[in-house]
Coordinates of C-alpha atoms in Angstrom, one line a residue:
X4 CA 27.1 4.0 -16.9
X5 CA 24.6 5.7 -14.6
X6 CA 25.9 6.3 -10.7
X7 CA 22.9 4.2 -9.1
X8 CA 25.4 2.1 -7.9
X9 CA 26.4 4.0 -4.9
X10 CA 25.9 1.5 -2.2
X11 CA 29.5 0.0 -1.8
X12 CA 29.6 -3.4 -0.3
X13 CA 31.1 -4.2 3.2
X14 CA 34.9 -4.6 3.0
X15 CA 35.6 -5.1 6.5
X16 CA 37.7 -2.5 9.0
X17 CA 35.3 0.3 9.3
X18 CA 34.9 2.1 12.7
X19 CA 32.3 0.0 14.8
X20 CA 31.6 1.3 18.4
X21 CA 28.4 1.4 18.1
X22 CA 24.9 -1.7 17.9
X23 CA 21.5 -1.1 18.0
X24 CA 18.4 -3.9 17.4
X25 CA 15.3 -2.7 15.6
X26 CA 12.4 -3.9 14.0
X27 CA 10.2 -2.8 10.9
X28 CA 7.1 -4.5 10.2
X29 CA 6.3 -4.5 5.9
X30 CA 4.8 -0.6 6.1
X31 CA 7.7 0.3 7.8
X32 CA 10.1 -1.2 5.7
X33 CA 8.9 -0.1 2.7
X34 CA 8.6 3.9 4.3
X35 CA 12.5 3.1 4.8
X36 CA 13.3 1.7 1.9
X37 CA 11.6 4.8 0.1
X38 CA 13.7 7.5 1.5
X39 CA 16.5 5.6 0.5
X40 CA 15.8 5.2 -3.1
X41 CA 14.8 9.1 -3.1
X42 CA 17.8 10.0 -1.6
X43 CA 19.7 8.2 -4.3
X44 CA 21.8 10.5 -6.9
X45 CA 20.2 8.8 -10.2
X46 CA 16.4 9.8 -8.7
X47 CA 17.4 13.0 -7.9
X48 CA 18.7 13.5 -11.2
X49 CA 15.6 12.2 -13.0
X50 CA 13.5 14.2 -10.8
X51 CA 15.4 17.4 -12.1
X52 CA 16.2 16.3 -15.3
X53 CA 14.5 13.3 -16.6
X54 CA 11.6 10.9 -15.8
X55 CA 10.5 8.9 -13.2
X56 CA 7.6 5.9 -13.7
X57 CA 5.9 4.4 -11.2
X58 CA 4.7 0.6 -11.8
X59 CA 1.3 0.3 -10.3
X60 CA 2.7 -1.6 -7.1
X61 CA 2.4 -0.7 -3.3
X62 CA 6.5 0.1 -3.2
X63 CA 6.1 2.5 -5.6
X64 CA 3.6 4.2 -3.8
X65 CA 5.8 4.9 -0.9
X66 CA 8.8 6.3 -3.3
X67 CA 6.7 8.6 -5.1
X68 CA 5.4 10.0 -1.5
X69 CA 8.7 10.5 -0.2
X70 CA 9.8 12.0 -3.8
X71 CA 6.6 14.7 -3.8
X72 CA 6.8 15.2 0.0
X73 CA 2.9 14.5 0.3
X74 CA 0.3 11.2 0.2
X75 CA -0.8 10.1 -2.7
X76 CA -4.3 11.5 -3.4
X77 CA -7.2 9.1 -2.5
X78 CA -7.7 7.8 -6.0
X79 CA -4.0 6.5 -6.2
X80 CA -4.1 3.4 -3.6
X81 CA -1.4 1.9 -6.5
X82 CA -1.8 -1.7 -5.7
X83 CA -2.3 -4.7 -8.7
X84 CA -1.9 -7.0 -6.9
X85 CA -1.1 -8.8 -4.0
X86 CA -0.3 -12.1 -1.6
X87 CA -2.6 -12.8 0.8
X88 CA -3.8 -15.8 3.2
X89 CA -6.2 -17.0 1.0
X90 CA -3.8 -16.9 -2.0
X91 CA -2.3 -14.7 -4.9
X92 CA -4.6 -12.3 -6.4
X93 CA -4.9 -9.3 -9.1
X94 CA -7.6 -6.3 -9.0
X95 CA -9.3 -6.0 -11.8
X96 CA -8.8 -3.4 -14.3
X97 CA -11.5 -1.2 -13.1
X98 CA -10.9 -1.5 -9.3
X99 CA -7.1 -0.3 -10.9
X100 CA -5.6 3.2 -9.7
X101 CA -3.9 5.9 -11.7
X102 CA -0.6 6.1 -12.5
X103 CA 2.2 8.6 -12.2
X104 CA 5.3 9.4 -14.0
X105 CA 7.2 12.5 -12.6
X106 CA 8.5 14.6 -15.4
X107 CA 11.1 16.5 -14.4
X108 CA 9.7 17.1 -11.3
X109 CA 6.2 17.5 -11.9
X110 CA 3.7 14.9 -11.0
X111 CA 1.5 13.5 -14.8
X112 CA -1.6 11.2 -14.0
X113 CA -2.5 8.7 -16.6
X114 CA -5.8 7.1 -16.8
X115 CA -4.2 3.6 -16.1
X116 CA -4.9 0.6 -17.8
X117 CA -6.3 3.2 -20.5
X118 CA -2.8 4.9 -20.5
X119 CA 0.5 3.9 -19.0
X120 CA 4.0 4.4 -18.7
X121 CA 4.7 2.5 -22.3
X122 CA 4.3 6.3 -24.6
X123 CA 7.0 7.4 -22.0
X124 CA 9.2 4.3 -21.7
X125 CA 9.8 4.0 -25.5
X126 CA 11.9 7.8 -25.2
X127 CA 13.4 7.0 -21.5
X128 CA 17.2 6.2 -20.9
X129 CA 20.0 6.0 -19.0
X130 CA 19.1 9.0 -16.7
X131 CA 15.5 8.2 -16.2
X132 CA 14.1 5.4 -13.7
X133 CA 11.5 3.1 -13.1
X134 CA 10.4 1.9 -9.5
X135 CA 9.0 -1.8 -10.0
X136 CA 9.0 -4.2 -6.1
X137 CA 8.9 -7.5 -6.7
X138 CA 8.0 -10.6 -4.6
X139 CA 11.2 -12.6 -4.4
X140 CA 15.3 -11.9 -3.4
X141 CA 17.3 -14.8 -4.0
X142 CA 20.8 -15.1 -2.3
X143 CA 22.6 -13.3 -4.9
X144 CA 20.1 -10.4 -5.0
X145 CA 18.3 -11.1 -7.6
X146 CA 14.4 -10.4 -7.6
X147 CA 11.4 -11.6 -9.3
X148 CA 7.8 -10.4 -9.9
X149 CA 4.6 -12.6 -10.2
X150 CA 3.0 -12.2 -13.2
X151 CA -0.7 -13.4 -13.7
X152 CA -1.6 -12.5 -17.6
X153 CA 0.2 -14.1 -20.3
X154 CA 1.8 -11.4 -21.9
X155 CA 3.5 -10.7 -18.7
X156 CA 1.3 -7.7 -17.1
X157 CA 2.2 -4.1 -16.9
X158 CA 5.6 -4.9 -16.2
X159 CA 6.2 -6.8 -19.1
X160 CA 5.6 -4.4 -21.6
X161 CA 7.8 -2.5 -20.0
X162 CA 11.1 -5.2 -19.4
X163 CA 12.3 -5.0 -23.3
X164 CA 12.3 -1.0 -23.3
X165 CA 14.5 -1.3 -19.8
X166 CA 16.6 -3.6 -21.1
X167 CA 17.2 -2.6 -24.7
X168 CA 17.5 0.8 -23.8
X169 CA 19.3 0.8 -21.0
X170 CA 16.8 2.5 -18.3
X171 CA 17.7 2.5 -14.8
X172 CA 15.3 0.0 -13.1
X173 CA 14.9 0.5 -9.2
X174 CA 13.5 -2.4 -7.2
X175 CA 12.5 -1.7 -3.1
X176 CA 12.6 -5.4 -1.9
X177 CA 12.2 -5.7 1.7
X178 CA 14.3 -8.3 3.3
X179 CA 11.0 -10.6 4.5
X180 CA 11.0 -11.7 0.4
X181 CA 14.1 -13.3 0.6
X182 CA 14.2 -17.0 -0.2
X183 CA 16.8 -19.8 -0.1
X184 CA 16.4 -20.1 -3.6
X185 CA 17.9 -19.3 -7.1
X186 CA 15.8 -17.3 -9.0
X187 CA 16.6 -18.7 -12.4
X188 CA 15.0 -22.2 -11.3
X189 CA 12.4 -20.4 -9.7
X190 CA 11.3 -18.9 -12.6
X191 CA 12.0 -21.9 -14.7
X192 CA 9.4 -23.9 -12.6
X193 CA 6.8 -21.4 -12.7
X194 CA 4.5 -20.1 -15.3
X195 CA 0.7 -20.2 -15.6
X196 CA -0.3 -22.9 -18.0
X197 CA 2.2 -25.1 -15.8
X198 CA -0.3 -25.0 -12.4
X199 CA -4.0 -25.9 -13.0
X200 CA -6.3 -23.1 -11.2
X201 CA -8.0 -26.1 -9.1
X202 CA -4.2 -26.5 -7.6
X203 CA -3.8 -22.9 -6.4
X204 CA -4.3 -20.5 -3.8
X205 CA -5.7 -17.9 -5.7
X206 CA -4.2 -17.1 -9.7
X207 CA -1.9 -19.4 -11.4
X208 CA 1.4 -17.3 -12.0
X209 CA 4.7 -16.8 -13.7
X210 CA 7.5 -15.1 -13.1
X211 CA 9.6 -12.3 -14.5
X212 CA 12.8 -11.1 -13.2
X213 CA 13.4 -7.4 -12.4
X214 CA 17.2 -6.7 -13.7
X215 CA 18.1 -3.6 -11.9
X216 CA 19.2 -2.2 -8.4
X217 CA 17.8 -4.0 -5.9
X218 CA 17.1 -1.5 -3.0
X219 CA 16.4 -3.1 0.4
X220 CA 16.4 -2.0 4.4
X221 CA 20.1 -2.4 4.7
X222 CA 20.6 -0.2 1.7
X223 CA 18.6 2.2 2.5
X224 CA 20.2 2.6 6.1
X225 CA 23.4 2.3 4.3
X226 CA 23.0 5.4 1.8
X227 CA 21.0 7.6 4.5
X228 CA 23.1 6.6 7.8
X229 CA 26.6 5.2 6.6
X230 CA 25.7 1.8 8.8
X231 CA 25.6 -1.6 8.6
X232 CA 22.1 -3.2 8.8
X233 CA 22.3 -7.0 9.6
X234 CA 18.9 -9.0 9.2
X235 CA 18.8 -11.1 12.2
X236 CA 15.3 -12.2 12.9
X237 CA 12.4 -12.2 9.9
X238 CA 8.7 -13.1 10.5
X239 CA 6.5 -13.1 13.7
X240 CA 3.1 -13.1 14.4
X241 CA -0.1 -11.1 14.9
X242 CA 0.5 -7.4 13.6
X243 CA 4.2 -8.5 13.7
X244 CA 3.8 -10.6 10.5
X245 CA 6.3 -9.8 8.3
X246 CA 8.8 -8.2 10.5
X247 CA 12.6 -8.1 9.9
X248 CA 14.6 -7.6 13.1
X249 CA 18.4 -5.7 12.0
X250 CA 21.3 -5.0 13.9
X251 CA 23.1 -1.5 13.3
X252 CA 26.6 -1.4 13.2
X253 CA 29.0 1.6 12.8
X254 CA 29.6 5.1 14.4
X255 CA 28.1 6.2 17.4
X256 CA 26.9 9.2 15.4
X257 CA 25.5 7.0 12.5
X258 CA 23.9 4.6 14.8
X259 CA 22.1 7.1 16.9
X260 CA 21.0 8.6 13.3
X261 CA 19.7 5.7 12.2
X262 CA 17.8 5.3 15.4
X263 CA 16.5 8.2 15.6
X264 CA 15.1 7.9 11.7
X265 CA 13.7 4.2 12.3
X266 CA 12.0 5.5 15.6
X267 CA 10.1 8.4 13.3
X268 CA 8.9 5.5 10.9
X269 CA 7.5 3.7 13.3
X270 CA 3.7 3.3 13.4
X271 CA 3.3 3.7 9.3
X272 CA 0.2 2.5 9.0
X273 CA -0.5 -1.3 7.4
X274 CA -2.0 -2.0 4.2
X275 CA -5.3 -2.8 3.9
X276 CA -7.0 -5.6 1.8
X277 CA -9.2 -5.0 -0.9
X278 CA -12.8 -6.8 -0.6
X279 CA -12.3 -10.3 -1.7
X280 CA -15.5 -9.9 -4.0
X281 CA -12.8 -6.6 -5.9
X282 CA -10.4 -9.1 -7.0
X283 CA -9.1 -11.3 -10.0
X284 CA -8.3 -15.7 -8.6
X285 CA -11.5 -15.7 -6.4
X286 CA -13.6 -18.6 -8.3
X287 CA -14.7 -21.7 -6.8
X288 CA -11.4 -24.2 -7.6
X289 CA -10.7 -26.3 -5.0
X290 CA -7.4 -24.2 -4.5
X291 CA -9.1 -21.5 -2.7
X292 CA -9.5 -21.1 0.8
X293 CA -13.1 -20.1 2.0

């Protein structure tokens, strides 16, 4: 048994003299979320000890940050793909960024698709970690990942190492993915010979779950401020698409820590959109929005 599951759940009776309201937009959350899951004991194990991959998604790209102390270099924007307006849609292979493992510590490139994490995954265990997001939290805290290629995308060579082995999978999911939804009928419903490409907003997709620790705000604030994070408000509009709103409860001292940490994270830059004429789901079907 690893000791990634340090988060314990709210039982009620602990000290609260203390609210605060706040707001992350998606950057921000994610920048949270990240120096949550690198203050976790299992990552900095594997950082000393072990190794840590990095699935080629924009979460990831905010752990391994907080984990080197430094941006990513220019050639790793780490992004497959993505949900937009106009639809759901995958870079091609080319557009693709490198990949990084940390190995004990020290940061390995691999010339992704050419090379990936699957030479490392086959020798990982217990101790090591992989950081996968995903684009769906249920009610019971699961989490799913799109998937547009049939034999399930980078991730999917990966799920039967994690799960035969027993490697510790590590999912960020801020709390704007959460749906009213099970996950198990989700993915039931889904699946890319199931939607014709003329019927969708982009690429037709499936869906594979991502059977790990599920990492999101209120975790993060959790581990790194001993408070309670209550979603309150998600969603808004203009640059405050995406939003969650949380109420802090606990300490005085925790609170005004977590404040104080939410306030330096705010203004992390947003994501910006590849070229529409970069990606995979642009053709002419009459599922796609001009």
């Amino acid at each position: 048994m690893t000791d990634f599951q340090t988060i314990p759940p709210y039982q009620g009776g602990e000290v609260t003299d203390d609210r605060a309201l706040v707001t992350l937009t998606s950057e921000e959350s994610k920048r949270l979320i990240a120096k949550g899951i690198a203050a976790l004991p299992v990552v900095q194990k594997a950082m000393e000890r072990g190794t840590i991959g990095f699935c080629i998604c924009s979460s990831a790209k905010y752990v391994a940050e907080e984990l080197l102390g430094e941006p990513l270099p220019a050639f790793a924007h780490y992004l497959c793909g993505f949900v937009s307006s106009r639809g759901l849609f995958a870079l091609p292979d080319e557009k693709a960024s490198k990949q990084l493992v940390l190995v004990k510590g020290k940061a390995v490139w691999l010339d992704w698709p050419k090379e990936n994490l699957t030479k490392y995954v086959k020798t990982m265990g217990a101790d090591d970690v992989i950081i996968k997001s995903g684009n769906v939290l249920d009610p019971n805290r699961k989490a799913g990942t799109l998937v547009g290629l049939s034999n399930g995308g980078e991730y999917g060579k990966y799920l039967p190492y994690i799960l035969a082995r027993g490697i510790t999978l590590i999912a960020p999911m801020t709390l704007n993915k959460s749906v009213n939804y099970p996950l198990d009928e989700i993915m039931l419903e889904m699946g890319i010979t199931k939607i014709s490409p003329q019927r969708a907003h982009g690429e037709p997709c499936g869906m594979l779950p991502l059977p790990g620790l599920v990492f999101t705000e209120s975790d993060a604030l959790q581990t790194l401020c001993r408070v309670r994070a209550i979603p309150v408000a998600i969603g808004g509009i203009g640059d405050g698409r995406g939003t969650v709103a949380l109420l802090l409860l606990g300490e005085e001292k925790n609170v005004d820590h977590a404040w104080r940490l939410i306030e330096s994270i705010k203004g992390e830059p947003p994501l910006e959109v590849p070229a529409s004429e970069t990606l995979y789901g642009l053709n002419t079907g009459e599922g796609n929005r001009p």
